[in-house]
Steps between C-alpha positions, in 0.01 A plus 500: 500500500342809340776740603765275346309506174473878522875537543555290189235679296597862584833500307324349199227763527758783523683359198174485306404857595851624410483324166156645430625850594804465274283374218263794546793745491632342181153512347465870586844578359422305184177696462693827548756390244230405249344845545823672394531649154667282240814719505546440874445127455761506225747656746419228754583244233835667437628493858874419510650171619175309444350678799124470550265753659420259784866449592717691746732617221216718364551730799875556464619847403662389173186322378285791614712746300488278192124453534429873545722586203304253292170655612628846410609397150222252420183652647384812315231568761613650830214325677625164370847581636354598838295179515812297422698674775210461743489126428866455587467714814203292619665170410818593684317652800694821447441746789299814427731803492360841590718799594236768444487604866878544511499707182221726626669550838847577366365739236298718733733489802787630288269758346392622845864547602570687175206735564628574852846580365361731230286680760799546731709622207242765413478607864877528525511727195209720613621850585247514783721245679823675404541283193690595187191521281386286210688442178488283188618187681197521731256523209664201330465304826127582505477382138677177598252453786207528257670250269565252781134523605408395147766226507376360831137521388585311180676224693203476737250480212707224343510322835122517539470337156731207579861619516699297757305181424568221252384560144279192480290611798376805308252552219605639163324828584686534830834434332424771244434745784825401674698558181324831435592636845853362474533694176378822663707448814821443308468840332450673835790304651741619230387861535507493882855373544630735230319799656662435838844497335423841349397622847829378649705684238291816549580471870871499412451819300321651799777406743789598274413839352685654206710704743612202708586234244674464164310550177599147396308346789182696432528426128532129581184529713300660218626242252400229747148641525474506121618139465261377771200680348578372150543146634162517674331628184669237281407205722148628564451529123651155439286342770178670389546393138667163552196323354308550179221571566574642847215299657663175385718519814203385707247379241727234350385276782149508353620417150552847348744492210799730510869510582722622784867539567638307797378708796735324744801603289369857512460482878846349536659774288329774700589331829868486406505868398307594813765341722779665301333840538462442875875458535576800279253729680623407846869506411475831313539730803734287714805722452298819545334356811835432663599861430169641621570745781192455719435375851512126557134500604398640162716244323300228673203582281703449184648180640145379567422550132795281401408229750137474388621532140709189552190315621311622191776365277487164678123490439561574131755218480260254665226605256726442199592155634131405494464639148802295389351178639143563384341224292331727248129435458503149649368612840490878475256559788743329739834595345425869466385547858865496611581766241196702606594464867851636449374767261282650771775461762753677278257772394402590856855467633619739229267767638608426857862533384463844345312623809753361749735806516216748559335273758829451685557876512144561615537253786818674612316834516221368721 
């Protein structure tokens, strides 16, 4: 009967189609492999444990790391390295990773909150609303706001060029743009977080006048400002001139010759000092705060500064943890997006922190 024959033939037909599909896939992969540069093919031939590119072992993390390290050391052309990484991603059906929307959203939401806090701070200090008037700490906060605008804009420009995506999904030109804006953003990050520390210490000097506190405390504050400013200048200088020529930081990807110090070591060193300074700045007035003879409501504003300051320090610690686990230039467009994310969070939170006491006091007056 015809239907009996059909039942017998269908499995054979499915097996034939499946075999043809598998053969086609292998043919396509072989063609992709043949199109790779000789350096990438050399790396495929050096896979550990006799692993082949068409085997499951090619997709394990250890083999992937070994293969990418080989590409980095063997292929002089960045495009050849990208093609080699793209081949493995396609072969292993690696999912496409894209966190650009998250990075955009976090950056500008935190910035919007920071702007609101700065505006409320300025209103609270305005004499027209019975404020105490403006002083140096307010001008430094405005400077920090300008710096954080530049930081957030740099992170956004890097994101539009390919930050928060895998390296191999981008062109050489896009990667150069990402690195260029990372370079610019890092300088503004350093200056922003240091400027907010200066503003905090200036606030201490405003709260504890020469008549109400010991000379030792005020001297410690001025020394602290000097140390913070010198640290910012030193790290900005080191970061600006970490490569010779300077443009090698981003143009190395296109083959420009030059040399650089290890930028991740520089970031790690600054991150560690930044956290240390956070603790020093926020612990500096603890004894004086306990002795401060003001109403409890007014103390709430200062307590708010310490609470948000703790959150800022946590953000700085998280950022350093991502710097410590970064994989250098292996996948910089993906790796650095975590650092960029926490840079913008910390920068904006720092401004929110320094504005918290004034905003709290303003809300109490309404």
